[in-house]
């Protein structure tokens, strides 16, 4: 793809559009409008084919990971979306969840801006919100948990493992993305940090989709229960550390001491 | 409002529906569908009147805070939504943002379940996602910030002030909700914890609405700049502590020591 040679051609644009957690009806009206106006849609493996049906007029280009194959490198995705916009096309880059949360949006925003292409973010429902809806239980519970930590167990190659246990302070709900392949490490970290093996853990696989699965277990049996349920990514793992539990623990310690 | 006396009356239902950050087109298709099917919509002050126009067939009941008046107590809101559902009505309880994040959803879910009324959560776009879209900058940036902490500066009366500075660990983006009236305390906490007065802070007021305002400043001039801009709640305050900055600080300390 080359830059269109027509000087009077109207410039293209790029919208990084949040496709939400999977269910078609969890797209926003703005996402639907961008899809309906798109000339080309670049999507990846977590986006439901039903969502693409909202852009029947557009070319659909898969830029994700095929089973058993390598993913498209991010540089290549940046290059193809920018090239399409430089041809004057309205580009939708469809991303599962919210492009602003673990969406590699920076790289695509920078690539677009570096060549003067207008680019916007259309926010989407992130998976933690969909997991809460699936559980019928909110992410914050007044007086118990008044902050939400959204973290990933997968980080940039070469970076040290994230210290996930340190994030679970009193008053926190921890929502972990892409953690299914690192559960033994997570459990070991949590137990080493002094968390109770009986601490409740909720896992929601493929929230909002037809494959949605909800699992309620504990730190102690998390690994076994997830294996039994054959739950893989994408799934959201929720661990809560209510303030009241922290107070109770401190009191128990004070009594023992 | 009393329980309808007809034994054969079909049971009502309650949907806690996320209205998103304000823009009508940031509602999900599911939220639009629930509004279109509602018999009654209970809404509060942060919900744009334009959103209510999606439920022209329904009764609209304001349960928020009038200027200069007290808010409806949560118990009273619980009572009226449950009473409406017990009359066999399809109730939409419209909440700004995502009902699962600082939405007092627990109380309403419990009230509904305690009398056997079916209740669901329809997730919405939370304000932090809309703030990121307004800034054109995501909430996580790979290699720099790989977790998002969503916290509020306002907590249950009687609870101690949240220790906000402790949340801003390396690799974190902190998104603070309802913090506009507590900025001097926040800045004092951050500086006392050793954060650089030149640390960048982004503030987005009324993200996604016609009153949207974006402010880029530092810890040092945050209070003055917010006062100048006459920014009040609802606004989102974003502070980032990139991993690289932490490494640079440790290296600088090592050189000095």
Coordinates of N, CA, C and O in Angstrom, one line a residue, chain A residues 21 23-32 34 54 98-107 109 113 121-126 128-130 132-152 154-157 159-160 162-163 167 169 172 208 243, chain B residues 21 23-32 34 54 98-107 109 113 121-126 128-130 132-152 154-157 159-160 162-163 167 169 172 208 243:
Chain A
X21 N -16.4 -6.3 25.5 CA -15.9 -7.7 25.9 C -16.3 -8.8 25.0 O -15.8 -9.9 25.1
X23 N -19.9 -9.4 23.5 CA -21.3 -9.3 23.1 C -21.5 -8.2 22.2 O -21.1 -7.0 22.4
X24 N -22.2 -8.4 21.1 CA -22.4 -7.4 20.1 C -23.2 -6.2 20.7 O -22.9 -5.0 20.4
X25 N -24.1 -6.5 21.6 CA -25.0 -5.4 22.1 C -24.3 -4.6 23.3 O -24.8 -3.7 23.8
X26 N -23.0 -5.0 23.5 CA -22.2 -4.1 24.4 C -21.3 -3.2 23.7 O -20.5 -2.5 24.3
X27 N -21.5 -3.1 22.4 CA -20.8 -1.9 21.7 C -21.6 -0.7 22.0 O -22.8 -0.7 22.2
X28 N -20.9 0.5 21.9 CA -21.6 1.7 22.1 C -22.2 2.2 20.7 O -21.8 1.7 19.7
X29 N -23.1 3.1 20.8 CA -23.7 3.7 19.6 C -22.6 4.3 18.8 O -22.6 4.2 17.5
X30 N -21.6 4.9 19.4 CA -20.5 5.6 18.6 C -19.6 4.5 17.9 O -19.3 4.7 16.8
X31 N -19.4 3.4 18.6 CA -18.6 2.3 17.9 C -19.4 1.8 16.7 O -18.8 1.6 15.6
X32 N -20.7 1.7 16.9 CA -21.6 1.2 15.8 C -21.5 2.2 14.6 O -21.4 1.8 13.4
X34 N -19.1 4.3 13.9 CA -17.8 4.3 13.2 C -17.6 3.1 12.3 O -17.1 3.1 11.2
X54 N -21.5 -5.5 11.6 CA -21.9 -4.1 11.7 C -21.2 -3.2 10.6 O -21.6 -2.0 10.5
X98 N -11.7 -2.0 25.9 CA -11.4 -0.6 25.8 C -10.0 -0.4 25.2 O -9.1 -0.9 25.8
X99 N -9.9 0.4 24.2 CA -8.5 0.6 23.6 C -7.6 1.2 24.6 O -6.3 1.0 24.4
X100 N -8.1 1.9 25.6 CA -7.2 2.6 26.5 C -6.6 1.7 27.6 O -5.8 2.1 28.4
X101 N -7.1 0.5 27.7 CA -6.7 -0.5 28.8 C -6.1 -1.7 28.2 O -6.8 -2.5 27.6
X102 N -4.8 -1.8 28.2 CA -4.0 -2.9 27.7 C -4.3 -3.1 26.2 O -4.3 -4.2 25.7
X103 N -4.4 -2.0 25.5 CA -4.8 -2.1 24.1 C -3.7 -1.7 23.1 O -4.0 -1.7 21.9
X104 N -2.5 -1.5 23.6 CA -1.4 -1.1 22.7 C -1.8 0.1 21.8 O -1.4 0.3 20.7
X105 N -2.6 1.0 22.4 CA -3.1 2.1 21.7 C -2.0 3.2 21.4 O -2.0 3.8 20.3
X106 N -1.1 3.3 22.3 CA 0.0 4.3 22.2 C 0.7 4.2 20.9 O 0.9 5.2 20.2
X107 N 1.1 3.0 20.6 CA 1.9 2.7 19.4 C 1.1 3.2 18.1 O 1.7 3.8 17.2
X109 N -1.5 5.3 18.0 CA -1.7 6.7 18.0 C -0.5 7.5 17.6 O -0.6 8.4 16.7
X113 N -0.2 9.9 14.3 CA 0.2 11.3 14.5 C 1.5 11.7 13.8 O 1.7 12.8 13.3
X121 N -9.8 7.9 19.8 CA -10.2 6.7 20.6 C -11.7 6.7 20.9 O -12.2 7.7 21.4
X122 N -12.3 5.6 20.6 CA -13.7 5.4 20.9 C -13.7 4.4 22.1 O -13.4 3.3 21.9
X123 N -14.1 4.9 23.3 CA -14.0 4.0 24.4 C -14.9 2.8 24.3 O -16.0 2.9 23.7
X124 N -14.5 1.7 25.0 CA -15.3 0.5 25.0 C -15.5 0.0 26.5 O -14.8 0.4 27.4
X125 N -16.4 -1.0 26.6 CA -16.6 -1.6 27.9 C -15.4 -2.5 28.2 O -15.1 -3.4 27.4
X126 N -14.7 -2.3 29.2 CA -13.5 -3.2 29.5 C -14.1 -4.5 30.2 O -15.2 -4.6 30.7
X128 N -13.4 -6.2 32.8 CA -13.7 -6.2 34.2 C -15.2 -5.8 34.5 O -15.8 -6.4 35.3
X129 N -15.6 -4.8 33.8 CA -17.0 -4.4 33.9 C -18.0 -5.5 33.5 O -19.0 -5.7 34.1
X130 N -17.6 -6.1 32.4 CA -18.5 -7.2 31.9 C -18.4 -8.4 32.9 O -19.5 -9.1 33.1
X132 N -18.1 -8.2 36.1 CA -19.0 -7.8 37.2 C -20.4 -8.0 36.9 O -21.2 -8.5 37.7
X133 N -20.8 -7.7 35.7 CA -22.2 -7.9 35.2 C -22.5 -9.4 35.2 O -23.6 -9.8 35.6
X134 N -21.6 -10.2 34.8 CA -21.8 -11.6 34.7 C -22.0 -12.2 36.1 O -22.8 -13.1 36.4
X135 N -21.2 -11.7 37.1 CA -21.3 -12.1 38.5 C -22.5 -11.6 39.2 O -22.9 -12.1 40.2
X136 N -23.1 -10.5 38.6 CA -24.1 -9.7 39.4 C -23.6 -9.1 40.6 O -24.3 -9.0 41.6
X137 N -22.3 -8.7 40.6 CA -21.7 -8.2 41.8 C -20.7 -7.1 41.3 O -19.8 -7.3 40.5
X138 N -20.8 -5.9 41.9 CA -20.0 -4.8 41.4 C -18.5 -4.9 41.8 O -18.2 -5.8 42.6
X139 N -17.7 -4.1 41.2 CA -16.3 -4.1 41.4 C -15.9 -3.4 42.6 O -14.8 -3.6 43.2
X140 N -16.7 -2.4 43.0 CA -16.4 -1.7 44.3 C -17.7 -1.9 45.2 O -18.8 -1.9 44.7
X141 N -17.5 -2.0 46.5 CA -18.6 -2.2 47.4 C -18.3 -1.3 48.6 O -17.4 -1.4 49.3
X142 N -19.2 -0.3 48.7 CA -19.0 0.8 49.6 C -18.7 0.3 51.0 O -19.5 -0.5 51.5
X143 N -17.7 0.9 51.6 CA -17.3 0.5 53.0 C -16.4 -0.7 53.0 O -15.8 -1.0 54.0
X144 N -16.3 -1.5 51.9 CA -15.5 -2.7 51.9 C -14.4 -2.5 50.9 O -13.2 -2.6 51.3
X145 N -14.7 -2.3 49.6 CA -13.6 -2.1 48.6 C -14.0 -0.8 47.9 O -15.1 -0.6 47.4
X146 N -13.1 0.2 48.0 CA -13.3 1.5 47.4 C -12.3 1.8 46.4 O -12.1 3.0 46.0
X147 N -11.5 0.8 45.9 CA -10.7 1.1 44.8 C -10.6 -0.2 43.9 O -10.8 -1.3 44.5
X148 N -10.4 0.0 42.7 CA -10.3 -1.1 41.7 C -8.9 -1.0 41.1 O -8.5 0.0 40.5
X149 N -8.1 -2.1 41.1 CA -6.8 -2.2 40.5 C -7.0 -3.1 39.3 O -7.3 -4.3 39.5
X150 N -6.8 -2.6 38.1 CA -6.8 -3.4 36.9 C -5.4 -3.6 36.5 O -4.6 -2.7 36.2
X151 N -5.0 -4.9 36.5 CA -3.6 -5.2 36.2 C -3.5 -6.4 35.3 O -4.5 -7.1 35.1
X152 N -2.4 -6.6 34.7 CA -2.2 -7.8 33.9 C -1.1 -8.6 34.4 O -0.1 -8.1 35.0
X154 N 0.6 -10.4 32.4 CA 1.5 -10.6 31.3 C 2.1 -9.2 31.0 O 1.4 -8.2 30.8
X155 N 3.4 -9.1 31.0 CA 4.0 -7.8 30.7 C 5.0 -7.9 29.6 O 5.2 -8.9 29.0
X156 N 5.6 -6.8 29.3 CA 6.6 -6.7 28.2 C 7.7 -7.7 28.4 O 8.3 -7.8 29.6
X157 N 8.1 -8.4 27.4 CA 9.2 -9.4 27.6 C 10.4 -8.7 28.2 O 10.8 -7.6 27.7
X159 N 10.7 -7.4 31.2 CA 10.3 -6.8 32.4 C 10.2 -7.8 33.5 O 9.9 -9.0 33.3
X160 N 10.5 -7.4 34.8 CA 10.3 -8.4 35.9 C 8.8 -8.7 36.0 O 8.0 -8.0 35.7
X162 N 5.3 -8.9 37.4 CA 4.6 -7.9 38.2 C 4.4 -8.4 39.7 O 4.1 -9.6 39.8
X163 N 4.6 -7.6 40.6 CA 4.4 -8.0 42.0 C 2.9 -7.8 42.4 O 2.4 -6.8 43.0
X167 N -0.4 -5.5 45.3 CA -1.5 -4.6 44.8 C -2.8 -4.8 45.6 O -3.7 -4.0 45.6
X169 N -4.1 -4.5 48.5 CA -4.1 -3.8 49.8 C -5.6 -3.8 50.3 O -6.5 -4.0 49.6
X172 N -9.2 -3.0 48.4 CA -9.0 -3.1 47.0 C -9.7 -4.3 46.4 O -9.7 -5.4 47.0
X208 N -19.7 -12.1 28.9 CA -20.7 -11.5 28.0 C -20.9 -12.3 26.7 O -21.8 -12.0 25.9
X243 N -11.9 -3.9 53.5 CA -11.3 -3.2 54.6 C -11.7 -3.9 55.9 O -10.9 -4.1 56.8
Chain B
X21 N -20.4 8.0 30.5 CA -19.9 9.3 31.0 C -20.7 10.5 30.7 O -20.5 11.5 31.3
X23 N -22.1 11.5 27.2 CA -22.5 11.5 25.8 C -23.5 10.5 25.5 O -23.3 9.3 25.8
X24 N -24.6 10.9 24.8 CA -25.6 9.9 24.5 C -25.1 8.7 23.6 O -25.5 7.6 23.8
X25 N -24.2 9.0 22.7 CA -23.7 7.9 21.8 C -22.6 7.1 22.5 O -22.1 6.2 21.8
X26 N -22.4 7.3 23.8 CA -21.5 6.3 24.5 C -22.3 5.3 25.3 O -21.8 4.6 26.1
X27 N -23.6 5.4 25.2 CA -24.4 4.3 25.7 C -24.2 3.0 24.9 O -24.0 3.1 23.7
X28 N -24.4 1.8 25.5 CA -24.3 0.6 24.7 C -25.6 0.3 24.1 O -26.7 0.8 24.5
X29 N -25.6 -0.5 23.1 CA -26.9 -1.0 22.5 C -27.8 -1.6 23.5 O -29.0 -1.5 23.5
X30 N -27.2 -2.3 24.5 CA -28.0 -3.0 25.5 C -28.7 -2.0 26.4 O -29.8 -2.1 26.8
X31 N -27.9 -0.9 26.7 CA -28.5 0.1 27.6 C -29.7 0.8 26.8 O -30.8 1.0 27.4
X32 N -29.5 1.0 25.5 CA -30.6 1.6 24.7 C -31.8 0.7 24.7 O -32.9 1.2 24.8
X34 N -32.7 -1.5 27.0 CA -33.4 -1.6 28.3 C -34.2 -0.3 28.4 O -35.3 -0.3 29.0
X54 N -34.2 8.5 25.2 CA -34.2 7.2 24.7 C -35.3 6.3 25.3 O -35.5 5.2 24.9
X98 N -20.3 3.3 34.9 CA -20.5 1.9 35.0 C -21.1 1.6 36.4 O -20.5 2.0 37.4
X99 N -22.3 1.0 36.5 CA -22.8 0.7 37.8 C -21.9 0.0 38.7 O -22.1 0.1 39.9
X100 N -20.9 -0.8 38.2 CA -20.1 -1.6 39.0 C -18.9 -0.8 39.6 O -18.2 -1.4 40.4
X101 N -18.7 0.4 39.2 CA -17.6 1.2 39.7 C -18.2 2.5 40.4 O -18.7 3.4 39.8
X102 N -18.1 2.5 41.8 CA -18.6 3.6 42.6 C -20.1 3.8 42.3 O -20.5 5.0 42.4
X103 N -20.8 2.8 42.1 CA -22.2 3.0 41.7 C -23.3 2.7 42.7 O -24.4 2.7 42.5
X104 N -22.8 2.3 43.9 CA -23.7 1.9 45.0 C -24.6 0.8 44.5 O -25.8 0.7 44.9
X105 N -24.1 0.0 43.7 CA -24.9 -1.1 43.1 C -25.3 -2.2 44.1 O -26.4 -2.7 44.1
X106 N -24.4 -2.5 45.0 CA -24.6 -3.5 46.0 C -25.9 -3.3 46.7 O -26.7 -4.3 46.8
X107 N -26.2 -2.1 47.2 CA -27.3 -1.9 48.0 C -28.6 -2.1 47.2 O -29.6 -2.7 47.7
X109 N -28.8 -4.1 44.4 CA -28.9 -5.5 44.1 C -29.5 -6.3 45.3 O -30.3 -7.1 45.1
X113 N -32.9 -8.5 45.4 CA -32.8 -9.9 45.7 C -33.5 -10.3 46.9 O -34.1 -11.4 47.0
X121 N -27.1 -6.2 35.9 CA -26.2 -5.1 35.7 C -26.0 -5.0 34.2 O -25.5 -5.9 33.6
X122 N -26.2 -3.8 33.6 CA -25.8 -3.5 32.2 C -24.6 -2.6 32.3 O -24.7 -1.5 32.7
X123 N -23.4 -3.1 31.9 CA -22.2 -2.3 32.1 C -22.2 -1.1 31.3 O -22.8 -1.0 30.2
X124 N -21.5 -0.1 31.8 CA -21.3 1.2 31.0 C -19.9 1.6 30.9 O -19.0 1.0 31.6
X125 N -19.6 2.6 30.1 CA -18.3 3.2 30.0 C -18.0 4.0 31.2 O -18.7 4.9 31.5
X126 N -16.9 3.6 31.9 CA -16.6 4.4 33.1 C -15.8 5.7 32.7 O -15.3 5.8 31.6
X128 N -13.1 7.1 33.5 CA -11.7 7.1 33.2 C -11.4 6.8 31.7 O -10.5 7.3 31.1
X129 N -12.2 5.8 31.2 CA -12.1 5.5 29.7 C -12.4 6.7 28.9 O -11.8 6.9 27.8
X130 N -13.5 7.4 29.3 CA -13.9 8.6 28.5 C -12.8 9.7 28.6 O -12.5 10.4 27.6
X132 N -9.6 9.2 29.0 CA -8.5 8.8 28.1 C -8.8 9.1 26.6 O -8.0 9.6 25.9
X133 N -10.1 8.9 26.2 CA -10.5 9.2 24.9 C -10.4 10.8 24.6 O -9.9 11.2 23.6
X134 N -10.8 11.5 25.6 CA -10.7 13.0 25.5 C -9.2 13.5 25.4 O -8.9 14.4 24.6
X135 N -8.4 12.8 26.1 CA -6.9 13.2 26.1 C -6.2 12.6 24.8 O -5.2 13.1 24.5
X136 N -6.8 11.6 24.2 CA -6.2 11.0 23.1 C -4.9 10.2 23.6 O -4.0 10.0 22.9
X137 N -5.0 9.7 24.8 CA -3.9 9.0 25.4 C -4.5 7.9 26.3 O -5.3 8.1 27.2
X138 N -4.0 6.7 26.1 CA -4.6 5.6 26.8 C -4.2 5.6 28.3 O -3.4 6.4 28.8
X139 N -4.9 4.7 29.1 CA -4.7 4.6 30.5 C -3.5 3.8 30.9 O -2.9 3.9 31.9
X140 N -3.1 2.8 30.0 CA -1.9 2.0 30.2 C -1.0 2.2 29.0 O -1.6 2.3 27.9
X141 N 0.3 2.3 29.2 CA 1.2 2.5 28.1 C 2.3 1.4 28.3 O 3.0 1.4 29.3
X142 N 2.3 0.5 27.4 CA 3.2 -0.7 27.5 C 4.6 -0.3 27.8 O 5.2 0.5 27.1
X143 N 5.2 -1.0 28.8 CA 6.6 -0.7 29.2 C 6.7 0.4 30.2 O 7.7 0.6 30.9
X144 N 5.6 1.3 30.3 CA 5.7 2.4 31.2 C 4.7 2.2 32.4 O 5.1 2.2 33.5
X145 N 3.4 2.1 32.0 CA 2.4 1.9 33.0 C 1.6 0.6 32.6 O 1.0 0.6 31.5
X146 N 1.6 -0.4 33.4 CA 0.9 -1.6 33.1 C -0.2 -1.9 34.1 O -0.6 -3.1 34.2
X147 N -0.6 -1.0 34.9 CA -1.8 -1.2 35.7 C -2.5 0.2 35.9 O -1.9 1.2 35.8
X148 N -3.8 0.0 36.1 CA -4.6 1.2 36.3 C -5.3 1.1 37.7 O -5.9 0.0 37.9
X149 N -5.1 2.1 38.5 CA -5.8 2.1 39.8 C -6.9 3.1 39.7 O -6.7 4.3 39.5
X150 N -8.1 2.7 39.9 CA -9.3 3.6 39.9 C -9.7 3.7 41.3 O -10.1 2.8 42.0
X151 N -9.6 5.0 41.8 CA -9.9 5.2 43.2 C -10.7 6.5 43.4 O -10.9 7.2 42.4
X152 N -11.3 6.6 44.5 CA -12.1 7.8 44.8 C -11.5 8.5 46.0 O -11.0 7.9 46.9
X154 N -13.3 10.3 47.8 CA -14.5 10.5 48.7 C -14.9 9.1 49.2 O -15.1 8.2 48.4
X155 N -14.9 8.9 50.5 CA -15.3 7.6 50.9 C -16.4 7.7 52.0 O -16.9 8.8 52.2
X156 N -16.8 6.6 52.5 CA -17.9 6.5 53.4 C -17.6 7.4 54.6 O -16.5 7.4 55.2
X157 N -18.6 8.2 55.1 CA -18.3 9.0 56.2 C -17.8 8.2 57.4 O -18.4 7.1 57.7
X159 N -14.9 6.7 57.6 CA -13.7 6.0 57.2 C -12.5 7.0 57.1 O -12.7 8.1 56.9
X160 N -11.3 6.5 57.4 CA -10.2 7.4 57.3 C -9.9 7.8 55.9 O -10.4 7.1 54.9
X162 N -8.5 8.1 52.3 CA -7.8 7.1 51.6 C -6.3 7.5 51.4 O -6.0 8.7 51.2
X163 N -5.4 6.6 51.5 CA -4.0 6.9 51.4 C -3.6 6.8 49.9 O -3.1 5.9 49.4
X167 N -0.9 4.5 46.5 CA -1.4 3.8 45.3 C -0.5 4.0 44.1 O -0.6 3.3 43.1
X169 N 2.3 3.6 42.7 CA 3.6 2.8 42.7 C 4.1 2.9 41.2 O 3.4 3.2 40.3
X172 N 2.2 2.5 37.5 CA 0.8 2.7 37.7 C 0.3 4.0 37.1 O 0.9 5.0 37.2
X208 N -16.6 13.7 27.6 CA -17.5 13.3 26.6 C -18.7 14.2 26.4 O -19.5 14.0 25.5
X243 N 7.3 3.2 34.9 CA 8.4 2.4 35.4 C 9.8 3.0 35.1 O 10.7 3.0 36.0

